[in-house]
């Protein structure tokens, strides 16, 4: 007979959570997406799209002194 004290856990789908924050969804037109992909390819660490958007946002705010 099976052990009745066995707990079955379900695996979560998708990547592990990276932290708490607000999700901001952005749609990019083909030209903007191509420019983003080109920028990513030019970086040494080749960041993911979300990380590239965060880096570009920070660069833009730093350039404006924000």
Short mmCIF file of N, CA, C and O in Angstrom, two decimals:
data_model
loop_
_atom_site.label_atom_id
_atom_site.label_comp_id
_atom_site.label_asym_id
_atom_site.label_seq_id
_atom_site.Cartn_x
_atom_site.Cartn_y
_atom_site.Cartn_z
N UNK A 1 0.84 -1.17 0.00
CA UNK A 1 0.00 0.00 0.00
C UNK A 1 0.90 1.24 0.00
O UNK A 1 1.94 1.27 0.62
N UNK A 2 0.45 2.30 -0.68
CA UNK A 2 1.23 3.53 -0.80
C UNK A 2 1.23 4.30 0.51
O UNK A 2 0.27 4.25 1.27
N UNK A 3 2.30 4.99 0.76
CA UNK A 3 2.43 5.80 1.96
C UNK A 3 1.50 7.01 1.85
O UNK A 3 1.59 7.79 0.93
N UNK A 4 0.61 7.20 2.79
CA UNK A 4 -0.39 8.26 2.71
C UNK A 4 0.17 9.61 3.14
O UNK A 4 -0.47 10.63 2.98
N UNK A 5 1.36 9.67 3.72
CA UNK A 5 1.96 10.92 4.15
C UNK A 5 2.77 11.59 3.04
O UNK A 5 3.36 12.64 3.25
N UNK A 6 2.79 11.01 1.87
CA UNK A 6 3.56 11.56 0.75
C UNK A 6 2.90 12.83 0.23
O UNK A 6 1.71 12.86 -0.01
N UNK A 7 3.71 13.86 0.08
CA UNK A 7 3.22 15.13 -0.45
C UNK A 7 3.72 15.26 -1.89
O UNK A 7 4.89 15.10 -2.16
N UNK A 8 2.80 15.53 -2.78
CA UNK A 8 3.17 15.70 -4.18
C UNK A 8 3.19 17.20 -4.47
O UNK A 8 2.21 17.90 -4.26
N UNK A 9 4.34 17.68 -4.91
CA UNK A 9 4.46 19.10 -5.25
C UNK A 9 4.41 19.24 -6.76
O UNK A 9 4.92 18.40 -7.49
N UNK A 10 3.79 20.31 -7.20
CA UNK A 10 3.71 20.57 -8.64
C UNK A 10 4.83 21.51 -9.04
O UNK A 10 5.14 22.46 -8.33
N UNK A 11 5.44 21.22 -10.18
CA UNK A 11 6.47 22.11 -10.70
C UNK A 11 5.82 23.33 -11.32
O UNK A 11 4.78 23.23 -11.97
N UNK A 12 6.43 24.48 -11.12
CA UNK A 12 5.94 25.69 -11.76
C UNK A 12 6.46 25.75 -13.18
O UNK A 12 7.59 25.37 -13.46
N UNK A 13 5.64 26.23 -14.07
CA UNK A 13 6.06 26.39 -15.45
C UNK A 13 6.78 27.72 -15.60
O UNK A 13 6.48 28.68 -14.91
N UNK A 14 7.71 27.79 -16.51
CA UNK A 14 8.40 29.04 -16.79
C UNK A 14 9.65 29.21 -15.96
O UNK A 14 9.99 28.38 -15.12
N UNK A 15 10.35 30.31 -16.21
CA UNK A 15 11.59 30.56 -15.49
C UNK A 15 11.33 30.91 -14.03
O UNK A 15 10.23 31.32 -13.66
N UNK A 16 12.35 30.77 -13.23
CA UNK A 16 12.24 31.12 -11.81
C UNK A 16 12.04 32.62 -11.66
O UNK A 16 12.59 33.40 -12.45
N UNK A 17 11.29 33.05 -10.68
CA UNK A 17 11.09 34.48 -10.47
C UNK A 17 12.42 35.18 -10.18
O UNK A 17 13.26 34.65 -9.49
N UNK A 18 12.59 36.38 -10.72
CA UNK A 18 13.84 37.10 -10.54
C UNK A 18 13.73 38.18 -9.48
O UNK A 18 14.71 38.80 -9.15
N UNK A 19 12.57 38.42 -8.99
CA UNK A 19 12.40 39.45 -7.98
C UNK A 19 11.03 40.06 -8.09
O UNK A 19 10.22 39.69 -8.92
N UNK A 20 10.78 41.02 -7.23
CA UNK A 20 9.48 41.67 -7.25
C UNK A 20 9.61 42.96 -8.03
O UNK A 20 10.57 43.69 -7.90
N UNK A 21 8.64 43.24 -8.83
CA UNK A 21 8.63 44.45 -9.62
C UNK A 21 7.34 44.52 -10.40
O UNK A 21 6.52 43.61 -10.36
N UNK A 22 7.18 45.59 -11.12
CA UNK A 22 5.97 45.79 -11.92
C UNK A 22 6.28 45.40 -13.36
O UNK A 22 7.26 45.85 -13.94
N UNK A 23 5.44 44.55 -13.91
CA UNK A 23 5.59 44.15 -15.30
C UNK A 23 5.14 45.28 -16.20
O UNK A 23 4.04 45.82 -16.04
N UNK A 24 6.00 45.66 -17.15
CA UNK A 24 5.66 46.68 -18.14
C UNK A 24 5.81 46.02 -19.51
O UNK A 24 6.91 45.69 -19.92
N UNK A 25 4.69 45.81 -20.18
CA UNK A 25 4.72 45.20 -21.50
C UNK A 25 4.88 46.27 -22.57
O UNK A 25 4.28 47.34 -22.49
N UNK A 26 5.71 46.00 -23.55
CA UNK A 26 5.96 46.96 -24.62
C UNK A 26 5.89 46.25 -25.95
O UNK A 26 6.48 45.19 -26.13
N UNK A 27 5.17 46.83 -26.89
CA UNK A 27 5.15 46.31 -28.25
C UNK A 27 6.09 47.15 -29.09
O UNK A 27 6.07 48.38 -29.00
N UNK A 28 6.92 46.50 -29.88
CA UNK A 28 7.87 47.21 -30.73
C UNK A 28 7.54 46.95 -32.19
O UNK A 28 7.25 45.82 -32.58
N UNK A 29 7.62 48.00 -32.98
CA UNK A 29 7.44 47.87 -34.41
C UNK A 29 8.70 47.20 -34.98
O UNK A 29 9.77 47.22 -34.34
N UNK A 30 8.60 46.59 -36.16
CA UNK A 30 9.75 45.84 -36.71
C UNK A 30 11.05 46.64 -36.76
O UNK A 30 12.11 46.10 -36.42
N UNK A 31 11.00 47.90 -37.13
CA UNK A 31 12.23 48.70 -37.22
C UNK A 31 12.85 48.90 -35.83
O UNK A 31 14.08 48.84 -35.66
N UNK A 32 12.00 49.15 -34.82
CA UNK A 32 12.50 49.34 -33.46
C UNK A 32 13.07 48.03 -32.90
O UNK A 32 14.10 48.04 -32.23
N UNK A 33 12.40 46.93 -33.19
CA UNK A 33 12.88 45.63 -32.72
C UNK A 33 14.22 45.30 -33.38
O UNK A 33 15.14 44.81 -32.72
N UNK A 34 14.35 45.59 -34.67
CA UNK A 34 15.61 45.34 -35.37
C UNK A 34 16.74 46.19 -34.77
O UNK A 34 17.86 45.70 -34.60
N UNK A 35 16.43 47.44 -34.42
CA UNK A 35 17.43 48.30 -33.80
C UNK A 35 17.83 47.77 -32.43
O UNK A 35 19.02 47.78 -32.08
N UNK A 36 16.86 47.29 -31.67
CA UNK A 36 17.16 46.72 -30.36
C UNK A 36 18.02 45.48 -30.50
O UNK A 36 19.02 45.32 -29.80
N UNK A 37 17.66 44.61 -31.41
CA UNK A 37 18.44 43.38 -31.64
C UNK A 37 19.86 43.71 -32.07
O UNK A 37 20.82 43.04 -31.66
N UNK A 38 20.01 44.72 -32.90
CA UNK A 38 21.34 45.14 -33.36
C UNK A 38 22.16 45.66 -32.18
O UNK A 38 23.35 45.35 -32.06
N UNK A 39 21.52 46.45 -31.31
CA UNK A 39 22.21 46.98 -30.13
C UNK A 39 22.65 45.84 -29.22
O UNK A 39 23.76 45.83 -28.70
N UNK A 40 21.76 44.86 -29.03
CA UNK A 40 22.07 43.71 -28.19
C UNK A 40 23.28 42.95 -28.73
O UNK A 40 24.19 42.60 -27.99
N UNK A 41 23.30 42.73 -30.04
CA UNK A 41 24.40 41.98 -30.66
C UNK A 41 25.73 42.71 -30.53
O UNK A 41 26.79 42.08 -30.48
N UNK A 42 25.69 44.04 -30.44
CA UNK A 42 26.91 44.83 -30.32
C UNK A 42 27.47 44.85 -28.90
O UNK A 42 28.61 45.26 -28.69
N UNK A 43 26.68 44.40 -27.92
CA UNK A 43 27.13 44.39 -26.53
C UNK A 43 27.96 43.15 -26.26
O UNK A 43 27.71 42.08 -26.79
N UNK A 44 28.97 43.30 -25.40
CA UNK A 44 29.84 42.16 -25.06
C UNK A 44 29.08 41.04 -24.36
O UNK A 44 29.32 39.87 -24.62
N UNK A 45 28.17 41.42 -23.45
CA UNK A 45 27.46 40.40 -22.67
C UNK A 45 26.17 39.93 -23.33
O UNK A 45 25.53 39.03 -22.82
N UNK A 46 25.78 40.49 -24.47
CA UNK A 46 24.55 40.17 -25.18
C UNK A 46 23.38 39.97 -24.21
O UNK A 46 22.92 38.86 -23.97
N UNK A 47 22.89 41.07 -23.64
CA UNK A 47 21.79 40.97 -22.68
C UNK A 47 20.51 40.46 -23.34
O UNK A 47 20.36 40.53 -24.57
N UNK A 48 19.59 39.97 -22.52
CA UNK A 48 18.29 39.58 -23.02
C UNK A 48 17.54 40.84 -23.44
O UNK A 48 17.94 41.96 -23.09
N UNK A 49 16.44 40.70 -24.15
CA UNK A 49 15.67 41.87 -24.55
C UNK A 49 15.22 42.70 -23.35
O UNK A 49 15.42 43.92 -23.35
N UNK A 50 14.64 42.08 -22.31
CA UNK A 50 14.23 42.89 -21.16
C UNK A 50 15.40 43.63 -20.51
O UNK A 50 15.29 44.80 -20.16
N UNK A 51 16.54 42.95 -20.36
CA UNK A 51 17.69 43.60 -19.75
C UNK A 51 18.22 44.71 -20.65
O UNK A 51 18.64 45.76 -20.17
N UNK A 52 18.18 44.51 -21.96
CA UNK A 52 18.62 45.55 -22.89
C UNK A 52 17.73 46.79 -22.78
O UNK A 52 18.23 47.92 -22.77
N UNK A 53 16.43 46.59 -22.68
CA UNK A 53 15.51 47.72 -22.53
C UNK A 53 15.80 48.46 -21.23
O UNK A 53 15.84 49.69 -21.20
N UNK A 54 16.05 47.70 -20.14
CA UNK A 54 16.37 48.35 -18.86
C UNK A 54 17.66 49.15 -18.97
O UNK A 54 17.75 50.28 -18.48
N UNK A 55 18.69 48.57 -19.62
CA UNK A 55 19.97 49.27 -19.77
C UNK A 55 19.81 50.53 -20.60
O UNK A 55 20.35 51.59 -20.26
N UNK A 56 19.08 50.44 -21.70
CA UNK A 56 18.87 51.61 -22.55
C UNK A 56 18.08 52.68 -21.83
O UNK A 56 18.35 53.87 -21.98
N UNK A 57 17.10 52.27 -21.03
CA UNK A 57 16.33 53.22 -20.25
C UNK A 57 17.23 53.97 -19.28
O UNK A 57 17.18 55.19 -19.16
N UNK A 58 18.10 53.22 -18.58
CA UNK A 58 19.02 53.85 -17.62
C UNK A 58 19.98 54.79 -18.32
O UNK A 58 20.27 55.87 -17.82
N UNK A 59 20.50 54.37 -19.49
CA UNK A 59 21.39 55.24 -20.26
C UNK A 59 20.69 56.53 -20.66
O UNK A 59 21.27 57.63 -20.57
N UNK A 60 19.46 56.42 -21.11
CA UNK A 60 18.71 57.60 -21.51
C UNK A 60 18.44 58.54 -20.35
O UNK A 60 18.56 59.76 -20.47
N UNK A 61 18.09 57.99 -19.20
CA UNK A 61 17.83 58.82 -18.04
C UNK A 61 19.11 59.46 -17.52
O UNK A 61 19.10 60.62 -17.09
N UNK A 62 20.23 58.74 -17.57
CA UNK A 62 21.51 59.29 -17.14
C UNK A 62 21.93 60.43 -18.06
O UNK A 62 22.42 61.46 -17.60
N UNK A 63 21.71 60.26 -19.36
CA UNK A 63 22.07 61.30 -20.33
C UNK A 63 21.29 62.58 -20.10
O UNK A 63 21.78 63.67 -20.33
N UNK A 64 20.05 62.43 -19.59
CA UNK A 64 19.21 63.60 -19.32
C UNK A 64 19.43 64.14 -17.91
O UNK A 64 18.81 65.13 -17.53
N UNK A 65 20.25 63.47 -17.14
CA UNK A 65 20.51 63.91 -15.78
C UNK A 65 19.41 63.57 -14.81
O UNK A 65 19.27 64.18 -13.75
N UNK A 66 18.61 62.58 -15.12
CA UNK A 66 17.50 62.18 -14.26
C UNK A 66 17.96 61.16 -13.25
O UNK A 66 18.65 60.27 -13.48
#
